PDB file of C-alpha atoms in Angstrom:
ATOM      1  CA  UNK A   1      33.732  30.579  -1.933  1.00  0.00           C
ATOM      2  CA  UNK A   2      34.588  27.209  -3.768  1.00  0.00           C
ATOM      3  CA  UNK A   3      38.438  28.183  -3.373  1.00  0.00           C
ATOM      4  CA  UNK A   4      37.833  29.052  -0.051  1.00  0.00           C
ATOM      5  CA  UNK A   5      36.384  25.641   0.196  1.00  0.00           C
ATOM      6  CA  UNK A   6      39.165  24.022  -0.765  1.00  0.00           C
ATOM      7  CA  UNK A   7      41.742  25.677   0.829  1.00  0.00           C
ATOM      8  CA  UNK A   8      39.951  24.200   3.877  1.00  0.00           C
ATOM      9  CA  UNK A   9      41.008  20.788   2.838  1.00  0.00           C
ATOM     10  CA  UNK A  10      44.319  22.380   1.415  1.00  0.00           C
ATOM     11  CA  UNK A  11      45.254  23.755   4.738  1.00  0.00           C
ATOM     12  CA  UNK A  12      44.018  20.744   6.809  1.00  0.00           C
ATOM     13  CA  UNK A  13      45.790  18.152   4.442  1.00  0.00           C
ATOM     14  CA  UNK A  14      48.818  20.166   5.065  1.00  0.00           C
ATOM     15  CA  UNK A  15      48.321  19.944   8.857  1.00  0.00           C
ATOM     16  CA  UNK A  16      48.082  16.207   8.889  1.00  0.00           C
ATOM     17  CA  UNK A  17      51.475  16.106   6.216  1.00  0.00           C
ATOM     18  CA  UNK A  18      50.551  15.705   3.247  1.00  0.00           C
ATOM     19  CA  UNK A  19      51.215  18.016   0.064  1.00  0.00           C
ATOM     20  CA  UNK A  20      48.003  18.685  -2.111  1.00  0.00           C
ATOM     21  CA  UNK A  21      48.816  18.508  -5.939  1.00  0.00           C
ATOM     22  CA  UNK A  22      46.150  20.840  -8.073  1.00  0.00           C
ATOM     23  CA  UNK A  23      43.184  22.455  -7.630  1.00  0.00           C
ATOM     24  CA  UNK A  24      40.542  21.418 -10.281  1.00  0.00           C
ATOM     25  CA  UNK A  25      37.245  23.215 -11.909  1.00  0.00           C
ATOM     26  CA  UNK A  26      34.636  21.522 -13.525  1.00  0.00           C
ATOM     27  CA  UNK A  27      30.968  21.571 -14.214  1.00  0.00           C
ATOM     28  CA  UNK A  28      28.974  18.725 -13.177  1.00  0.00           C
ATOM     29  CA  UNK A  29      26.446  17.853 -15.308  1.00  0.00           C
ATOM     30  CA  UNK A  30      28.075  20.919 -17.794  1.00  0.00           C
ATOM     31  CA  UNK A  31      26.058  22.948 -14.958  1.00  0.00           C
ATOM     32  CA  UNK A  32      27.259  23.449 -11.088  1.00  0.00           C
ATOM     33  CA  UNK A  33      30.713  24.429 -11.014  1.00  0.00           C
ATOM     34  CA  UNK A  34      32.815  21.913  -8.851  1.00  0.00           C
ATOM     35  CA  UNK A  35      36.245  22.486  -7.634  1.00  0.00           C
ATOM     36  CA  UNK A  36      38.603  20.280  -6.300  1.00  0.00           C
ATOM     37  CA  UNK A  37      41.783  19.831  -4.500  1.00  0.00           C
ATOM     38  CA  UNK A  38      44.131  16.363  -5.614  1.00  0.00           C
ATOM     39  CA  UNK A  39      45.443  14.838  -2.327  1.00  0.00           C
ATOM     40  CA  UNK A  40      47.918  12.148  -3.035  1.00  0.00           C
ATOM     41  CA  UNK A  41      48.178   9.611  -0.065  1.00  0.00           C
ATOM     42  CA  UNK A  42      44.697  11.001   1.603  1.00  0.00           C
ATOM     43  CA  UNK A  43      43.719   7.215   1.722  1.00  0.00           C
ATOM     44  CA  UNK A  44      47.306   5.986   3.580  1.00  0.00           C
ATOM     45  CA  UNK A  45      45.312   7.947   6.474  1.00  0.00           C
ATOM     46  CA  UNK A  46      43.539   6.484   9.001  1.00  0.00           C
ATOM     47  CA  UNK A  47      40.051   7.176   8.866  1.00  0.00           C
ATOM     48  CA  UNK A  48      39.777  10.138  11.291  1.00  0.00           C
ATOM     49  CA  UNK A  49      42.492  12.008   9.455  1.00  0.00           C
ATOM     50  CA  UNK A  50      40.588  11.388   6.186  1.00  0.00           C
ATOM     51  CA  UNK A  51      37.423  12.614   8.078  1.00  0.00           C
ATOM     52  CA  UNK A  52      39.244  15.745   8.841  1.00  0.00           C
ATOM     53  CA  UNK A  53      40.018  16.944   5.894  1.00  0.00           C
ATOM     54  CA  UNK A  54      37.138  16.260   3.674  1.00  0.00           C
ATOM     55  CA  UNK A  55      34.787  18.225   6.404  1.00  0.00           C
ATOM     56  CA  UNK A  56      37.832  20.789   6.142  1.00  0.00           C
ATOM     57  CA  UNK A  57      35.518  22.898   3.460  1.00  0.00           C
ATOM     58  CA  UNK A  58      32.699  22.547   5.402  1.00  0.00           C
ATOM     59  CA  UNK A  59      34.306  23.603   8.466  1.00  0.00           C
ATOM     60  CA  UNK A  60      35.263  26.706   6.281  1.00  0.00           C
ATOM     61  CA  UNK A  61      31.973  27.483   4.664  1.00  0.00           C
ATOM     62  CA  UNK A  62      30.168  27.055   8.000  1.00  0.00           C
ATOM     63  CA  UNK A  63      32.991  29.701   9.244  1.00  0.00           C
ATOM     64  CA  UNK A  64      31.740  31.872   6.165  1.00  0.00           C
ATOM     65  CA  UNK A  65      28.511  31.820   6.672  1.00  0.00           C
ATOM     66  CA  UNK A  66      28.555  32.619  10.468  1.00  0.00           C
ATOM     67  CA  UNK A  67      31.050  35.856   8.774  1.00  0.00           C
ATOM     68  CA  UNK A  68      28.709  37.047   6.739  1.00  0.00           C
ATOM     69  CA  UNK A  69      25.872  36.744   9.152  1.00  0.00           C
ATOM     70  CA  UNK A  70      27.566  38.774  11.701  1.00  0.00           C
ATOM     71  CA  UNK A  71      28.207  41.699   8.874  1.00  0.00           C
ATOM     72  CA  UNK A  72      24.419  41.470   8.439  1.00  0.00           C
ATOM     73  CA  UNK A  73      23.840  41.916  12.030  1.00  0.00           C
ATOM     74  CA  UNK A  74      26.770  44.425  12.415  1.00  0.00           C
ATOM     75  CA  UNK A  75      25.967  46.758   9.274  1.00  0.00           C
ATOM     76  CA  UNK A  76      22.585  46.279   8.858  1.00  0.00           C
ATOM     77  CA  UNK A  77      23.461  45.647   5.336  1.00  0.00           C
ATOM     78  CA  UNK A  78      21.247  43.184   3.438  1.00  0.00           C
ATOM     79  CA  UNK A  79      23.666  42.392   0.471  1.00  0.00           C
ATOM     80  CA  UNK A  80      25.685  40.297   2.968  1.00  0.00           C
ATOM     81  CA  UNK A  81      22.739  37.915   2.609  1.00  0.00           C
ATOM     82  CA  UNK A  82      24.169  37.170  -0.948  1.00  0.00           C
ATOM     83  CA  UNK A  83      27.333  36.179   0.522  1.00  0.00           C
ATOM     84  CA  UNK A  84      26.258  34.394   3.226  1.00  0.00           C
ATOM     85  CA  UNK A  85      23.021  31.947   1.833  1.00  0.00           C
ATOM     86  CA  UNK A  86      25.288  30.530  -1.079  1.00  0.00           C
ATOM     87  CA  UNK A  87      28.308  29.112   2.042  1.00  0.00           C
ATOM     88  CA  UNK A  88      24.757  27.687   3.970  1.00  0.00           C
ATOM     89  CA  UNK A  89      23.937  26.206   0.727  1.00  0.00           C
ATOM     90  CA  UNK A  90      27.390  24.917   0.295  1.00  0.00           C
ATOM     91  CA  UNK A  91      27.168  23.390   3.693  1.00  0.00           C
ATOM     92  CA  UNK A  92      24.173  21.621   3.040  1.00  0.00           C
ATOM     93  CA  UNK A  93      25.360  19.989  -0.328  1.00  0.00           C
ATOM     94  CA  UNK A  94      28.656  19.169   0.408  1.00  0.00           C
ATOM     95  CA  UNK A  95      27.236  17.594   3.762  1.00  0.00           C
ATOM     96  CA  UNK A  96      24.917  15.239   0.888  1.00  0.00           C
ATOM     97  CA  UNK A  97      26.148  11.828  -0.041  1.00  0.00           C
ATOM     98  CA  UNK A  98      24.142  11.937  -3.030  1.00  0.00           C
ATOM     99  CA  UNK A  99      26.962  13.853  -5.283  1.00  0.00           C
ATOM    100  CA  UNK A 100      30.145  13.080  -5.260  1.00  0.00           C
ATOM    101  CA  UNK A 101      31.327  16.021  -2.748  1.00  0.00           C
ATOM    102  CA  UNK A 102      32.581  15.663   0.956  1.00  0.00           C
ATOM    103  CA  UNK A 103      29.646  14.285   2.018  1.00  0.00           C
ATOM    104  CA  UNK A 104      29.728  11.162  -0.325  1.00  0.00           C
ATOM    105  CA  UNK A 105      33.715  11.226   0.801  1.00  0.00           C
ATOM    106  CA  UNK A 106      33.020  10.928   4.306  1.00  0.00           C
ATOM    107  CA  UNK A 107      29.552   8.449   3.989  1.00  0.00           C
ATOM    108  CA  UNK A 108      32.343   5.767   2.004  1.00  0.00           C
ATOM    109  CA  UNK A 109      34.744   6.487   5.046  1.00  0.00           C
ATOM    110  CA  UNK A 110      32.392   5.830   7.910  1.00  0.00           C
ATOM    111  CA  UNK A 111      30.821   2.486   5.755  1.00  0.00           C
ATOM    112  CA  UNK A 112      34.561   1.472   5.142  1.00  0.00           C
ATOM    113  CA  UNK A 113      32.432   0.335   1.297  1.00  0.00           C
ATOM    114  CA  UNK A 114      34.391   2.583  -1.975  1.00  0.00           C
ATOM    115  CA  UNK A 115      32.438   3.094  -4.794  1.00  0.00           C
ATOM    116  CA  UNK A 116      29.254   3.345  -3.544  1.00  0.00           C
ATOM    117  CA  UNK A 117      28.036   6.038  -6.259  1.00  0.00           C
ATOM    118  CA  UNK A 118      29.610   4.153  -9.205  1.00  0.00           C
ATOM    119  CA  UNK A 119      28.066   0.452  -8.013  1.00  0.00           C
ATOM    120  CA  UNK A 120      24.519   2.386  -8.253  1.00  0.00           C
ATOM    121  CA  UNK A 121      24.892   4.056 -11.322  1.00  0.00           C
ATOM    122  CA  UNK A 122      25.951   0.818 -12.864  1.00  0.00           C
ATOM    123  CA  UNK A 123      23.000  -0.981 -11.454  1.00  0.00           C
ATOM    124  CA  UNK A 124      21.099   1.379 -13.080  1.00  0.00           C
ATOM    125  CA  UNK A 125      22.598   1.335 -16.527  1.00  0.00           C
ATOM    126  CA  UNK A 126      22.381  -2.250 -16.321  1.00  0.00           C
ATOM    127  CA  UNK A 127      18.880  -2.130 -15.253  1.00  0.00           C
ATOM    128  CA  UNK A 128      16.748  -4.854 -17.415  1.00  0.00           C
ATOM    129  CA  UNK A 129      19.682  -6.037 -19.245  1.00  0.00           C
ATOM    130  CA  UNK A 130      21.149  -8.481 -17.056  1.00  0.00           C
ATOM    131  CA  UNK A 131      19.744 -10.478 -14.111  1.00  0.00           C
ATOM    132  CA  UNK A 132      21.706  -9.546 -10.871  1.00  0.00           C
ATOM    133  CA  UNK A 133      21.245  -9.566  -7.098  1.00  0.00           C
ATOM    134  CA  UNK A 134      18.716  -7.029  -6.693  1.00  0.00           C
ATOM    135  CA  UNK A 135      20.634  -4.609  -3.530  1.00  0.00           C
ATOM    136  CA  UNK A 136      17.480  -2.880  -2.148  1.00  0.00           C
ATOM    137  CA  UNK A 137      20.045  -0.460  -0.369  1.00  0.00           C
ATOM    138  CA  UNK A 138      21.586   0.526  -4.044  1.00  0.00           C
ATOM    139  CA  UNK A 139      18.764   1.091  -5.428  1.00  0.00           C
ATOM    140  CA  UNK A 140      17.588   3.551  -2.830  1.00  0.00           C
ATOM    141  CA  UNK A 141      20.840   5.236  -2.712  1.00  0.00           C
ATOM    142  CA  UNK A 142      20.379   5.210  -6.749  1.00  0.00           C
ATOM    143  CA  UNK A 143      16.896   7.025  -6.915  1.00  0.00           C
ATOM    144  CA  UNK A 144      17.568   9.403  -3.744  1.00  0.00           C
ATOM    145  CA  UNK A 145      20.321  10.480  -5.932  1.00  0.00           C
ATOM    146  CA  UNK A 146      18.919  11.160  -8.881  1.00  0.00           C
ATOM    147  CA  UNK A 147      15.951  13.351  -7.102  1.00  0.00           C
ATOM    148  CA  UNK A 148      18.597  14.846  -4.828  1.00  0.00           C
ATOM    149  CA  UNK A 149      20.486  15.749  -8.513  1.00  0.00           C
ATOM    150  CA  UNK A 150      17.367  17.284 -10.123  1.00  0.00           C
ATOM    151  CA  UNK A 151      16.273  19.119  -6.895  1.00  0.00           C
ATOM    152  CA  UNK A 152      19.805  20.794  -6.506  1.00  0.00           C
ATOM    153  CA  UNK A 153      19.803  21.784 -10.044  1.00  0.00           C
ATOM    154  CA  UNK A 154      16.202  23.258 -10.085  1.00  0.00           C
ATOM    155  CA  UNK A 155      17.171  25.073  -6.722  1.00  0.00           C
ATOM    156  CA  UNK A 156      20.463  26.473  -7.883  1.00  0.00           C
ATOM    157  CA  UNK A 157      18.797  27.877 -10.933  1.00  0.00           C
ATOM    158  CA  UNK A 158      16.564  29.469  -8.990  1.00  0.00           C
ATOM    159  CA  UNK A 159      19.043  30.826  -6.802  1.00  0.00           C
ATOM    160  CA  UNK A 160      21.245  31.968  -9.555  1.00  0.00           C
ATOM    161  CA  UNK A 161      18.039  33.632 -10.834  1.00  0.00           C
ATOM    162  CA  UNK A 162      17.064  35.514  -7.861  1.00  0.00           C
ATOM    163  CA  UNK A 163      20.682  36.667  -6.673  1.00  0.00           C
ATOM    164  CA  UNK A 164      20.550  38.104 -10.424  1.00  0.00           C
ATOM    165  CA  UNK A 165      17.695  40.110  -9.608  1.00  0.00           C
ATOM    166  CA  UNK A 166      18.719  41.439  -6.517  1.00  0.00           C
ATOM    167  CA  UNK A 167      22.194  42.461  -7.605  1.00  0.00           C
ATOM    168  CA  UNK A 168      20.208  44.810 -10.295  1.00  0.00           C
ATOM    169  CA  UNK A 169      18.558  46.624  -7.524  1.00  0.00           C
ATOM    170  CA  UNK A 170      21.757  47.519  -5.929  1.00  0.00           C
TER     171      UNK A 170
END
């Protein structure tokens, strides 16, 4: 699904002429596994360009989802459910500005303001150390973020946890 994700953007970037570089895995916070597509010259875009290609994986997950659903519906076959809740659940977090995913892409787009996640994190590392200009809107965008963080964590655990327990039914 996270390939699939990406090839999204891949295929979209293409579209709109430019040549993706690598495809990149990681684990954010050494936990949820991120991949990522490299883009040289997404930002020489205009902004609706840039808009289509980092919904591009939603677009694709969405398409996923509404797949799997329909095999559901089609077969009768519950262990499309597995298939299909973890592209919903893709949907929903990459649509989140709170992580640095699509979501956080297109919110820095639309506010024409880069940086947004780094400014807040800084703010709070520098919390009680130095006197600055206290930015009500960072500091919201700061704490959303971190319960957004430990709420997607907890949930995916969970998830990870049940989906285990179904697959040793089957």
């Amino acid at each position: 699904m996270l390939f699939l994700h990406e090839l999204g953007h891949m295929i979209t970037a293409v579209k709109e002429g430019l040549t993706p570089n690598y495809i990149t895995f990681s684990l954010y916070f050494y936990f949820t596994p991120i991949v990522y597509v490299s883009t040289p010259g997404i930002y020489t875009l205009k902004s609706d360009k840039r808009m289509q290609i980092f919904s591009a994986g939603i677009k694709m997950n969405l398409f996923l989802y509404s797949f799997f659903i329909m095999l559901v519906n089609l077969t009768k076959q519950e262990i499309f459910f597995l298939f299909a809740l973890p592209n919903l659940f893709r949907v929903v977090t990459n649509l989140s500005p709170f992580m640095p995913l699509d979501g956080y892409l297109m919110l820095t787009t639309i506010l024409k303001k880069p940086n947004i996640r780094k400014n807040s994190f800084d703010l709070l590392k520098s919390f009680g150390k130095e006197k600055k200009k206290v930015q009500l809107p960072i500091i919201i965008y700061t704490l959303i973020s971190i319960i957004f963080i430990g709420f997607l964590l907890i949930t995916q655990t969970l998830t990870f946890i049940n989906n285990f327990k179904i697959l040793l039914y089957f």
